[in-house]
Coordinates of C-alpha atoms in Angstrom, one line a residue:
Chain A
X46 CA 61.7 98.8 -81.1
X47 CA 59.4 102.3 -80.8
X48 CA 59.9 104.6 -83.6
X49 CA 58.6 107.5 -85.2
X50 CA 57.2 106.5 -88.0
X51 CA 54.1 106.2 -85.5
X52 CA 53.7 109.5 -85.1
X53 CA 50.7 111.0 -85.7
X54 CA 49.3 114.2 -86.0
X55 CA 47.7 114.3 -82.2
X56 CA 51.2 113.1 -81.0
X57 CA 52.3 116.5 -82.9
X58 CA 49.8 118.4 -81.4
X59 CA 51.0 116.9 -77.6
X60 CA 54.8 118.0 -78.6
X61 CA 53.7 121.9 -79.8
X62 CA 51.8 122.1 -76.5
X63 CA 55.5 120.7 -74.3
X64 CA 57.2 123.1 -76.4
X65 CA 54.8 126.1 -75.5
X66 CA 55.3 124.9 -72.1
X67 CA 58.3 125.1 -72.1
X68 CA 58.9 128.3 -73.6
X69 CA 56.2 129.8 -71.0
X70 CA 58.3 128.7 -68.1
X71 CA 61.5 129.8 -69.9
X72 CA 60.0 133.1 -70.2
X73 CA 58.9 133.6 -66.8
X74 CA 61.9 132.3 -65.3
X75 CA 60.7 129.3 -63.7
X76 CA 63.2 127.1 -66.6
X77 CA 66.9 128.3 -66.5
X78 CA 68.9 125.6 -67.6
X79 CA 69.6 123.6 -70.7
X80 CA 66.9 122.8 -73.2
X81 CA 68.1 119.2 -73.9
X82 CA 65.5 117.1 -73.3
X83 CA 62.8 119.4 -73.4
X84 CA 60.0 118.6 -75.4
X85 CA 61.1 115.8 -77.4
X86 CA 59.0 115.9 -81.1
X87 CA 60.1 119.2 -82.1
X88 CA 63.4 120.9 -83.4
X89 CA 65.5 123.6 -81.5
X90 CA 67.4 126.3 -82.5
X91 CA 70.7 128.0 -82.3
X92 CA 69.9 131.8 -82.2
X93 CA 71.7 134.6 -84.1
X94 CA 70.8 138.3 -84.2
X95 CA 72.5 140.5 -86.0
X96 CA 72.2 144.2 -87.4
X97 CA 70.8 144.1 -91.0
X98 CA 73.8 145.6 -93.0
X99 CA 75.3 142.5 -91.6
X100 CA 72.4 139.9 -92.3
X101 CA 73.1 139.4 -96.0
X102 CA 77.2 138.0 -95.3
X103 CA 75.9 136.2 -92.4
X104 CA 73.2 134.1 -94.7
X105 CA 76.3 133.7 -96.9
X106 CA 78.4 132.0 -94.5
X107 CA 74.9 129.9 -93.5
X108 CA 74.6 128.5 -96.5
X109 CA 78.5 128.2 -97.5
X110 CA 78.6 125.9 -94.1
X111 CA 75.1 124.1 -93.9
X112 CA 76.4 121.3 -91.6
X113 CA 77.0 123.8 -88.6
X114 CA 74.6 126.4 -89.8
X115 CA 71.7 125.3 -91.3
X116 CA 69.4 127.6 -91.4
X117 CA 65.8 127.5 -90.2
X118 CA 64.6 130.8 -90.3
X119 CA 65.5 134.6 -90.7
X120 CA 63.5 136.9 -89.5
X121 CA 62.5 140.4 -90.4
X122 CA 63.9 143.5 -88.8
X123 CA 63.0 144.4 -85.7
X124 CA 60.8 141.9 -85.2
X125 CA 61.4 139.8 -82.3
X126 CA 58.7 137.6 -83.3
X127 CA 59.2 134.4 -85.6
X128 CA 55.3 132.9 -86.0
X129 CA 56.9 130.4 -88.8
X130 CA 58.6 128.8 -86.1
X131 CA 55.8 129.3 -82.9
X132 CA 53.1 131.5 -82.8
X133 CA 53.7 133.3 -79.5
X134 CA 57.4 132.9 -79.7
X135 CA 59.2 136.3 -78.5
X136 CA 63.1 136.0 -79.0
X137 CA 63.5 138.6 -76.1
X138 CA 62.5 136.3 -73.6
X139 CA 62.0 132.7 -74.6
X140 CA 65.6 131.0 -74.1
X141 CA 67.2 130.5 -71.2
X142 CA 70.1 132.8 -71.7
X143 CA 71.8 134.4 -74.1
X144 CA 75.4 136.7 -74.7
X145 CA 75.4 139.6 -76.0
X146 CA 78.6 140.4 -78.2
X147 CA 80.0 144.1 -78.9
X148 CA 82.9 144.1 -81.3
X149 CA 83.3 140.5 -81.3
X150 CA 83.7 140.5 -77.3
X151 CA 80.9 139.3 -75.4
X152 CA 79.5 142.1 -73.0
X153 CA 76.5 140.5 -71.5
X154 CA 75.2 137.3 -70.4
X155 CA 71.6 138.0 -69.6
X156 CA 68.3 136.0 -69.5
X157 CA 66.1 138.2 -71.7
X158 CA 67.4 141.1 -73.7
X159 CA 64.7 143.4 -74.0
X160 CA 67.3 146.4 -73.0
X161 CA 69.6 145.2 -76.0
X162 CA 66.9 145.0 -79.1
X163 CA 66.6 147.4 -81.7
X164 CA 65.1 148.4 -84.8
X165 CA 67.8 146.9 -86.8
X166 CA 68.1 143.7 -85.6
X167 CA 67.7 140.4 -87.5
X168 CA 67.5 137.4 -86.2
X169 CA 68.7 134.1 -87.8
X170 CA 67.9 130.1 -85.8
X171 CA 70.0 127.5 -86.8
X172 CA 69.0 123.7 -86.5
X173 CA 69.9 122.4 -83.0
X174 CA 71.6 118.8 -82.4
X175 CA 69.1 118.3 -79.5
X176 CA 66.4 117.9 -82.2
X177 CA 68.2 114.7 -83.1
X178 CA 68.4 113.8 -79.4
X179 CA 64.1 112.8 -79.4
X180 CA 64.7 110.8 -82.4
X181 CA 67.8 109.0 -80.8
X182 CA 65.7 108.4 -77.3
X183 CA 62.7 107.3 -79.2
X184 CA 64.8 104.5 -81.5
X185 CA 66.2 103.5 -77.9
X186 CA 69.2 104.9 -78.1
X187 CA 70.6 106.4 -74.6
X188 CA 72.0 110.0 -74.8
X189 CA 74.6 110.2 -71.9
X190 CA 74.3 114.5 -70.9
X191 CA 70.4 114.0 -70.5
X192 CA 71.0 111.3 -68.1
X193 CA 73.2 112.8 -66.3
X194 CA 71.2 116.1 -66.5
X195 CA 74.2 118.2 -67.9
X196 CA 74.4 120.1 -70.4
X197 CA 76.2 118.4 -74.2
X198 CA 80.1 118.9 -74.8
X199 CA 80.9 121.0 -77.1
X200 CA 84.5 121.9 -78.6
X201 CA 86.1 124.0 -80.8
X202 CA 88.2 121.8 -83.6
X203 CA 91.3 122.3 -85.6
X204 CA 88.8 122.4 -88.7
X205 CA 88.2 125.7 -90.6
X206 CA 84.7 127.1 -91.5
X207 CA 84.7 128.2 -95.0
X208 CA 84.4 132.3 -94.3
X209 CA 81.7 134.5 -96.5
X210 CA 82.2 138.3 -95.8
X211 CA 83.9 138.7 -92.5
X212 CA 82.6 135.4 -90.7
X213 CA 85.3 133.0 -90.7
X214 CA 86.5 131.2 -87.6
X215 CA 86.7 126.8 -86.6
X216 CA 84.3 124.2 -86.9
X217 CA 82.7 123.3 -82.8
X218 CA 81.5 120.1 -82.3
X219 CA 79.1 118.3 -80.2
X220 CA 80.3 115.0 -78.6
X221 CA 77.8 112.1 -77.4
X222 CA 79.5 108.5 -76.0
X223 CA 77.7 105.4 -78.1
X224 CA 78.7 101.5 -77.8
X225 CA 80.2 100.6 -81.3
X226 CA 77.1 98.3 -81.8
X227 CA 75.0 101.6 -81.4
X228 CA 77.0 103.8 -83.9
X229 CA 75.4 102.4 -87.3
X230 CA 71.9 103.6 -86.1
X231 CA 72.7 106.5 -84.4
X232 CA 74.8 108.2 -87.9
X233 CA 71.3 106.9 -89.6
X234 CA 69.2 108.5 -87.8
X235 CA 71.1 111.6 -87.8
X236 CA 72.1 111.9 -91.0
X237 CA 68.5 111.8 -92.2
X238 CA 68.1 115.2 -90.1
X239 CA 69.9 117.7 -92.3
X240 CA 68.6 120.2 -90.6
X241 CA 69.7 119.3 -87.0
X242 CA 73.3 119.0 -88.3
X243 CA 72.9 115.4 -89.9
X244 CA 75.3 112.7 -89.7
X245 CA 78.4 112.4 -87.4
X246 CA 81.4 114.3 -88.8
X247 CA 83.0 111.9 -87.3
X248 CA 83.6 108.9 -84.8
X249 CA 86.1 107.6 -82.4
X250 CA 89.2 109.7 -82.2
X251 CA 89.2 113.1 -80.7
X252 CA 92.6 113.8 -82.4
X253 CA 90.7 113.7 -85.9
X254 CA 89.7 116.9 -85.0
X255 CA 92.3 118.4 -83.5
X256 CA 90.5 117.6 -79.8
X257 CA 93.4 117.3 -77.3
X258 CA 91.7 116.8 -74.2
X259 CA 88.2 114.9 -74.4
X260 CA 87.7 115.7 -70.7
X261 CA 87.5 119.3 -70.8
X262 CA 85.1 121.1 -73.4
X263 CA 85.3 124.5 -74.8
X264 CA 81.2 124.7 -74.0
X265 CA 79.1 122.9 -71.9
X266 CA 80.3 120.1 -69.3
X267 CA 82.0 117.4 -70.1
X268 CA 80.4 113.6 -70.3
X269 CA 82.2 110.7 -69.5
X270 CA 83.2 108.2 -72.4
X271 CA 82.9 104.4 -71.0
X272 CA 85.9 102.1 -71.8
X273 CA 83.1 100.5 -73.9
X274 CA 82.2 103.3 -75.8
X275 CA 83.5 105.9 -78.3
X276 CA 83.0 109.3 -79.0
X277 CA 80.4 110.6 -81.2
X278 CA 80.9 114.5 -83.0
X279 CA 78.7 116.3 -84.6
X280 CA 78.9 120.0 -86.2
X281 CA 77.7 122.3 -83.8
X282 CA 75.4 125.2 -84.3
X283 CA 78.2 127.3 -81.8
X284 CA 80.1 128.0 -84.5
X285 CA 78.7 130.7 -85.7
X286 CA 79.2 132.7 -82.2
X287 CA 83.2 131.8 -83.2
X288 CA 82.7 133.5 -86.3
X289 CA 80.8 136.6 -84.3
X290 CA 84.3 137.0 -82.2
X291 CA 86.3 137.1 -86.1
X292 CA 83.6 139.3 -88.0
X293 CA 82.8 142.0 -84.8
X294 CA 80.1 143.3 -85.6
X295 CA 79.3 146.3 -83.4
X296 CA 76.5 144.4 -81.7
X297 CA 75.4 140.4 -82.4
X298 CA 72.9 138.7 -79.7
X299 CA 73.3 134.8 -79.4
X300 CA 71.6 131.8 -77.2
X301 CA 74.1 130.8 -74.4
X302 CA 75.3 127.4 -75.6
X303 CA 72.7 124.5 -74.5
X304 CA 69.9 127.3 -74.0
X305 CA 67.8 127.1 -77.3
X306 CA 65.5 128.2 -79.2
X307 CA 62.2 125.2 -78.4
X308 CA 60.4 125.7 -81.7
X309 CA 56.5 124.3 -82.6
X310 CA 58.5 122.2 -85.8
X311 CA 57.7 118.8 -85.9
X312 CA 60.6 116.4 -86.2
X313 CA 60.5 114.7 -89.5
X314 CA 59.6 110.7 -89.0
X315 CA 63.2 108.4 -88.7
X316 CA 64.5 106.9 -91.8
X317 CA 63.5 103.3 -91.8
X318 CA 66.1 100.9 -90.5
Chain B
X144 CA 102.6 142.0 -106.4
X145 CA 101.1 140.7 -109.6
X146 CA 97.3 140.3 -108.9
X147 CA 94.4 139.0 -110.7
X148 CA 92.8 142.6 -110.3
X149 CA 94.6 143.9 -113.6
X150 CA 93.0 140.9 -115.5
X151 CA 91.1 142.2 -118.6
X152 CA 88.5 140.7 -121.2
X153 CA 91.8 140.0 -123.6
X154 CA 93.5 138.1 -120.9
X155 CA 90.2 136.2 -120.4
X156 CA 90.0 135.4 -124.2
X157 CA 93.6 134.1 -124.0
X158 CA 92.8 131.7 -121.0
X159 CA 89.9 130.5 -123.1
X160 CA 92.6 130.1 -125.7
X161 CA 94.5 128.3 -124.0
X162 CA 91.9 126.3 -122.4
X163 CA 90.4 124.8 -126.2
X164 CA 94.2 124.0 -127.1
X165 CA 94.4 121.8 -123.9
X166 CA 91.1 120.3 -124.7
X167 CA 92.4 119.7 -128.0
X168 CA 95.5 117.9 -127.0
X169 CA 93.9 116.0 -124.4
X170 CA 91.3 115.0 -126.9
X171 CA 94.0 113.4 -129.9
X172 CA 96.0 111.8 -126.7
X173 CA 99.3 114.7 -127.0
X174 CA 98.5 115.2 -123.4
X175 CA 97.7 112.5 -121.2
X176 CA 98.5 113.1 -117.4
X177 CA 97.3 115.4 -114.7
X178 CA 96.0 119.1 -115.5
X179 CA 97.3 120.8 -113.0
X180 CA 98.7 124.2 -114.2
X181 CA 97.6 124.0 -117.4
X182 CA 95.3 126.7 -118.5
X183 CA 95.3 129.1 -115.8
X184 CA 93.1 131.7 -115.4
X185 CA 90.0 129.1 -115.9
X186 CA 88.1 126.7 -113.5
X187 CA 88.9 123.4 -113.9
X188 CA 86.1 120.6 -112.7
X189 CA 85.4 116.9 -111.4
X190 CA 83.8 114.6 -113.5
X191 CA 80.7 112.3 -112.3
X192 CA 78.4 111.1 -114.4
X193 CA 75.5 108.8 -113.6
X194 CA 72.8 107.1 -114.9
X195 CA 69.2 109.2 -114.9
X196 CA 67.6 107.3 -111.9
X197 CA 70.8 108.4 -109.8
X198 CA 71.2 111.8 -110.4
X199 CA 68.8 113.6 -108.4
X200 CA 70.2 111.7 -104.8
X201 CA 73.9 112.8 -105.9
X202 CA 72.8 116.0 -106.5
X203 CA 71.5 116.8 -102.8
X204 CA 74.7 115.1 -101.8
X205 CA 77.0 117.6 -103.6
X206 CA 74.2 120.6 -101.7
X207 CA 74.7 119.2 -99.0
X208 CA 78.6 118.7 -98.9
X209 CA 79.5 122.1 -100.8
X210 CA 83.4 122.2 -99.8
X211 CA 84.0 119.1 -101.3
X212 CA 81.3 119.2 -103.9
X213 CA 80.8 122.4 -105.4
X214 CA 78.5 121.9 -108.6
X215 CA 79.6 124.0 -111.1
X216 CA 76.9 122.8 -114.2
X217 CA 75.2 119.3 -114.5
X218 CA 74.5 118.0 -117.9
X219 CA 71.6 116.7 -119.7
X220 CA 70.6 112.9 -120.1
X221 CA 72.6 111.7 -122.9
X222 CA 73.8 114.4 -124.0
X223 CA 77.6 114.6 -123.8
X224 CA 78.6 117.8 -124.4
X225 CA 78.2 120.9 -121.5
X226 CA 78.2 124.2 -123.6
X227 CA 77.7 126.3 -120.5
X228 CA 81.4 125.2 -119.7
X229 CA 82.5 125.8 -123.2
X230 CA 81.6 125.5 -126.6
X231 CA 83.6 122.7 -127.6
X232 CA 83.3 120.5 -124.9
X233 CA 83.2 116.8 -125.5
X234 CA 83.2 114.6 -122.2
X235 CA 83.8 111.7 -123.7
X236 CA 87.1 112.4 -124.7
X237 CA 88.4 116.0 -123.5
X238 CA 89.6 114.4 -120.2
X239 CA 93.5 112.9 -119.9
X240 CA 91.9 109.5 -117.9
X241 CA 88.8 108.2 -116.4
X242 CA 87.7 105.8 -113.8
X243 CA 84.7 103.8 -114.5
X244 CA 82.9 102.2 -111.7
X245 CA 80.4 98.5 -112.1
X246 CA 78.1 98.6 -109.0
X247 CA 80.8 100.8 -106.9
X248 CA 84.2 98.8 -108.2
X249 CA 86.4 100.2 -110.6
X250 CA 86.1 98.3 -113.8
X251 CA 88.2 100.3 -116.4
X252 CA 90.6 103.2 -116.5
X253 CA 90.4 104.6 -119.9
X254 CA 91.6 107.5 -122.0
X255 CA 88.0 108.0 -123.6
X256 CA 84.6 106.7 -122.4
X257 CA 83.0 106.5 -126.3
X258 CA 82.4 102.7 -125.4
X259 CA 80.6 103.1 -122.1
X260 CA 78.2 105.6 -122.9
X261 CA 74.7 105.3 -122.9
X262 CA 71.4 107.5 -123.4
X263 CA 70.3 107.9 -119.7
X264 CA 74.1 108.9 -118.3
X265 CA 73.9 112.6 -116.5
X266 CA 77.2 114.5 -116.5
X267 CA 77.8 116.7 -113.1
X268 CA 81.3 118.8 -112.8
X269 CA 82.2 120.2 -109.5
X270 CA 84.7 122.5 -108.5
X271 CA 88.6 121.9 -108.7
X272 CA 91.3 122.9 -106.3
X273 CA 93.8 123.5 -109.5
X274 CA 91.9 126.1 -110.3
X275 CA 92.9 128.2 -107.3
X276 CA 96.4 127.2 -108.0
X277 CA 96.6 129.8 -110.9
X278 CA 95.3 132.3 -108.4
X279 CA 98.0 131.0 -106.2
X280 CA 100.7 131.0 -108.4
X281 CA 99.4 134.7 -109.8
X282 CA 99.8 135.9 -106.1
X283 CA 103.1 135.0 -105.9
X284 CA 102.6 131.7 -103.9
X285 CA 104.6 128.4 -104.8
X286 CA 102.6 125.3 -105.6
X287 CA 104.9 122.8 -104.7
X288 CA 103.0 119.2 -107.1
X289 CA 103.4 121.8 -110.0
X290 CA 106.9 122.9 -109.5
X291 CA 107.5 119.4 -109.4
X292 CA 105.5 118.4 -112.1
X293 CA 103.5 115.6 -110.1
X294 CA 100.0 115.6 -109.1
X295 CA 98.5 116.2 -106.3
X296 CA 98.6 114.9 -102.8
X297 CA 95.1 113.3 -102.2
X298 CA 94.2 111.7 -98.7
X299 CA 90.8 110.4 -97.4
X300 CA 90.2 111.8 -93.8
X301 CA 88.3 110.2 -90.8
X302 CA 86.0 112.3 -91.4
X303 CA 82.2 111.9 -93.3
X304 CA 80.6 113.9 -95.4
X305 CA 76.8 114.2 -94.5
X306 CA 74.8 111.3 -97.0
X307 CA 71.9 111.9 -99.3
X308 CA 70.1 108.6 -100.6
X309 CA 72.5 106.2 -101.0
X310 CA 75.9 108.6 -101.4
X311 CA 77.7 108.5 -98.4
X312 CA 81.9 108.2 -97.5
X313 CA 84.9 110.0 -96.5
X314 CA 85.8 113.5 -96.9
X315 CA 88.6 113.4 -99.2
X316 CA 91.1 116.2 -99.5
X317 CA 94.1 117.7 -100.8
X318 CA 97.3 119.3 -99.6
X319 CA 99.9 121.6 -100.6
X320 CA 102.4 122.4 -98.2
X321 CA 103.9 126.3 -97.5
X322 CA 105.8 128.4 -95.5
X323 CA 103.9 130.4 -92.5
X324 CA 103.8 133.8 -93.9
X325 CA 102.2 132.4 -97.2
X326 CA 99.3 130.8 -95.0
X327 CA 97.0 133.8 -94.4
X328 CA 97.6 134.9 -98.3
X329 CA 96.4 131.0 -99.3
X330 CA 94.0 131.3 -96.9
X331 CA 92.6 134.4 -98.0
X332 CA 92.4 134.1 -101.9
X333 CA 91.0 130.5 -102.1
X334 CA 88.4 131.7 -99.2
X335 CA 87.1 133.8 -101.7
X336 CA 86.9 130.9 -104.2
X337 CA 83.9 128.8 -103.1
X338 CA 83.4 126.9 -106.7
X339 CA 86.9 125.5 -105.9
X340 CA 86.4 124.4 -102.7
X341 CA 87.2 127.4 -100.6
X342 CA 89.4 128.1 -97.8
X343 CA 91.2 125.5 -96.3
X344 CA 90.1 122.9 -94.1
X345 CA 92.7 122.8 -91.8
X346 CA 96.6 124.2 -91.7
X347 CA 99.3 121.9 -89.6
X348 CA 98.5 118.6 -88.0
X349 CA 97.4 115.5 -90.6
X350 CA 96.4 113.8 -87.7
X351 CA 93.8 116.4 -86.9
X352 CA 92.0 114.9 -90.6
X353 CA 93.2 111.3 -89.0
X354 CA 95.5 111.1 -91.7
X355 CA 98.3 108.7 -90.2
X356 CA 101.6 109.0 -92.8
X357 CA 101.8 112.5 -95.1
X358 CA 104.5 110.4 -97.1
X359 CA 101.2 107.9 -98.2
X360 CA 98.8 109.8 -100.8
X361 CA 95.7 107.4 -101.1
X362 CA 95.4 109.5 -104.5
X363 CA 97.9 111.5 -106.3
X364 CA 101.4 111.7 -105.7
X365 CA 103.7 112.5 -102.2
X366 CA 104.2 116.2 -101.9
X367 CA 107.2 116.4 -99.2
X368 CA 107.3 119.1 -96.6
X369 CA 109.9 120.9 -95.8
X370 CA 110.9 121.1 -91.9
X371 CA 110.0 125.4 -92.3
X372 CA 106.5 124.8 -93.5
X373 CA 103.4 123.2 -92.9
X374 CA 100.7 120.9 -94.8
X375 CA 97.5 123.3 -96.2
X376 CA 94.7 121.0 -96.4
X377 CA 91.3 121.7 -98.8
X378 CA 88.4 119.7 -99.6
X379 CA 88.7 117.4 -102.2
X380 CA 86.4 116.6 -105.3
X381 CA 87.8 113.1 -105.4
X382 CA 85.3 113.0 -102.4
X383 CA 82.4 111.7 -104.5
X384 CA 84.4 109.0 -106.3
X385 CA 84.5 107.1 -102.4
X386 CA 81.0 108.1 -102.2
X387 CA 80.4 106.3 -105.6
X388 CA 81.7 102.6 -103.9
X389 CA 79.3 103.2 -100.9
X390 CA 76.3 104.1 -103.3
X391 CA 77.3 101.6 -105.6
X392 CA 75.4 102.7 -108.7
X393 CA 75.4 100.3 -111.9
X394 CA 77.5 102.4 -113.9
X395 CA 79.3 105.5 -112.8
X396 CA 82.2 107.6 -114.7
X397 CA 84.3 109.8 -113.4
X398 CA 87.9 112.0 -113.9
X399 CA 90.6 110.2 -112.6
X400 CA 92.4 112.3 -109.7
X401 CA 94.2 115.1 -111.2
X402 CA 92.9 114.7 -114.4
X403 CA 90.0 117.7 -114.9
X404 CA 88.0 118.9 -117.0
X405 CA 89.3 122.2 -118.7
X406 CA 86.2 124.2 -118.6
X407 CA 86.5 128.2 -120.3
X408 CA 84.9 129.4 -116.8
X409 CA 86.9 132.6 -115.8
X410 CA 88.2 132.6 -112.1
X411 CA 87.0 135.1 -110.4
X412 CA 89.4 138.0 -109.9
X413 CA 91.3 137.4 -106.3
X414 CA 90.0 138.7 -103.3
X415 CA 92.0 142.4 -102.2
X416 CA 94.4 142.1 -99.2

């Protein structure tokens, strides 16, 4: 069975130069959709930005909630650029799409948002569950949305973040269908990826999460689950844009859910079966 | 409403007080059973201790997990006392009951672990939900287990924690039930208490933790729940103790549930309304 632990520094080299691909399409519109699937080999990222007087409660509730949030980087003020994550990255323009919040209530849904940035602005990415999705392809592993070329499910639980400052709001999930006989290797995998959300909160019963309906997602489209299969969640790096609506700050700028951040970070190597 | 905001140095000395006379009476066997509600106005903690070789994998499992596992100190190899917790401190005996695991079983329930300890054994406390019970209670809000003088209702969830090394299990947690208007006010002064697990996890539906019968504690004793209110439910630090059976280290000692460590740790003065 192909696995990671392969990998080699020129197979690194292959996935920075998909990933700058990637983000040059994204940025001159020829990529609009998704990211899932897009060059497999390194993480992606779940964008905050926020004004700095509200930076310091927002790394608070980060690290207070590290299975949703954990957090890859924080940039500096006004700086769109983040060269710890991609030399040429610009956070104006190299996602997909993003919303723009004002007061809690988002305003915008645009595909750049050089009009929106200021001086004051800080942004904040926060690990991505499509990193794990490489690592579940490459141990064999099918991942149902990618298939089907949709975007993951994604919805908003019955569980409570713990709130730091004014950010407070529930726990979102992500949901992939597995076979039972590929559960064991899919919570290994993940779980050795802290910083892509990390093991499966939990598995099988959407009520266990206060899910009523499996069929209709908060985010995203939904992905059918086989009689033969059961549902897989994971924490969700959404969350946080729940806690934008709580906290209000007067402005926040977020990816649109599915639309990440495709950073040059190498995927650490699988944990040995 | 009485609030923790008028607290003063003296009233901090007296929980200290009141904290070494508990130790003492725990320590010559006058007080045997659960510590919840004694000593208010100071944390109380969860016991773990490990061999040497163990202790760095359970502590990134407590960073990672920080609802259920909020380390408050960890100890030094061997050394049985914890003075950053309080002077007097002697873990061997200043805790009503312990479990003591062989290889992930429980093996002996004792009132003091002199016997079982060794040079290389690493003491870790985490944060306590009692100790936001004093907070609770100062606020005006009933705590149902303490009126009744029982312990705790403890249930293990559907849900998993995220693994480090070999630590790995349920999410265990705790519940104490109240009436609708006293939600928001629980929710907001053990929010501000992250050493004690924080806000709650969820409010209303134990089948959105997968937790089948509210009647059943798998720890602790039933709480019942009155047809006006609803079940509050926090992250438990009885969550490592499952963890402990999956990791299944040679020797591990821990609290049993509801029996704490007093520690002379102030709480920190409730959050304003």
């Amino acid at each position: 069975m192909p696995n990671g632990s392969t990998e080699t520094r020129s197979d690194h080299a292959a996935a920075v130069r998909a990933a700058r691909k990637a983000r040059a399409a994204i940025r001159d519109g020829t990529l609009t959709g998704p990211t899932s699937g897009l060059a497999p080999g390194v993480e992606q990222g779940n964008l905050v930005i926020l004004p700095a007087d509200w930076a310091e409660d927002f790394a608070a509730y980060c690290a207070a909630n590290p299975r949703p949030c954990p957090l890859l980087a924080r940039g500096r003020p006004g700086d769109p650029t983040l060269p710890e994550l991609g030399a040429d990255i610009d956070l104006r323009t190299d996602l997909p799409g993003y919303r723009v919040f004002r007061d809690g209530t988002q305003v915008d849904a645009p595909h750049e948002i050089g009009g929106w940035w200021r001086d004051d602005l800080v942004p904040f990415v926060i690990g991505c569950s499509f990193s794990f999705e490489s690592a579940l392809l490459a141990a064999g592993l099918p991942v149902r949305h990618i298939a089907l070329q949709r975007n993951v499910a994604m919805f908003t639980t019955t569980l409570d973040t713990q709130p730091a400052g004014p950010f407070r709001g529930p726990l979102v999930v992500s949901m992939r269908p597995f076979r039972p006989n590929q559960v064991d290797a899919a919570r290994r995998i993940t779980a050795a990826l802290p910083r892509s959300h990390g093991a499966p909160l939990h598995v099988g019963d959407p009520a266990a999460l206060g899910i009523a309906d499996l069929s209709a997602p908060d985010f995203g489209d939904p992905c059918p689950v086989e009689a033969d299969e059961v549902p897989v969640f994971w924490a969700c790096g959404v969350t946080p844009q729940r806690a934008l609506e709580q906290a209000r700050p007067p402005l926040a700028i977020t990816h649109r859910p599915g639309m990440m951040l495709i950073t040059d970070l190498p995927l650490p190597a699988p944990a040995p079966a």
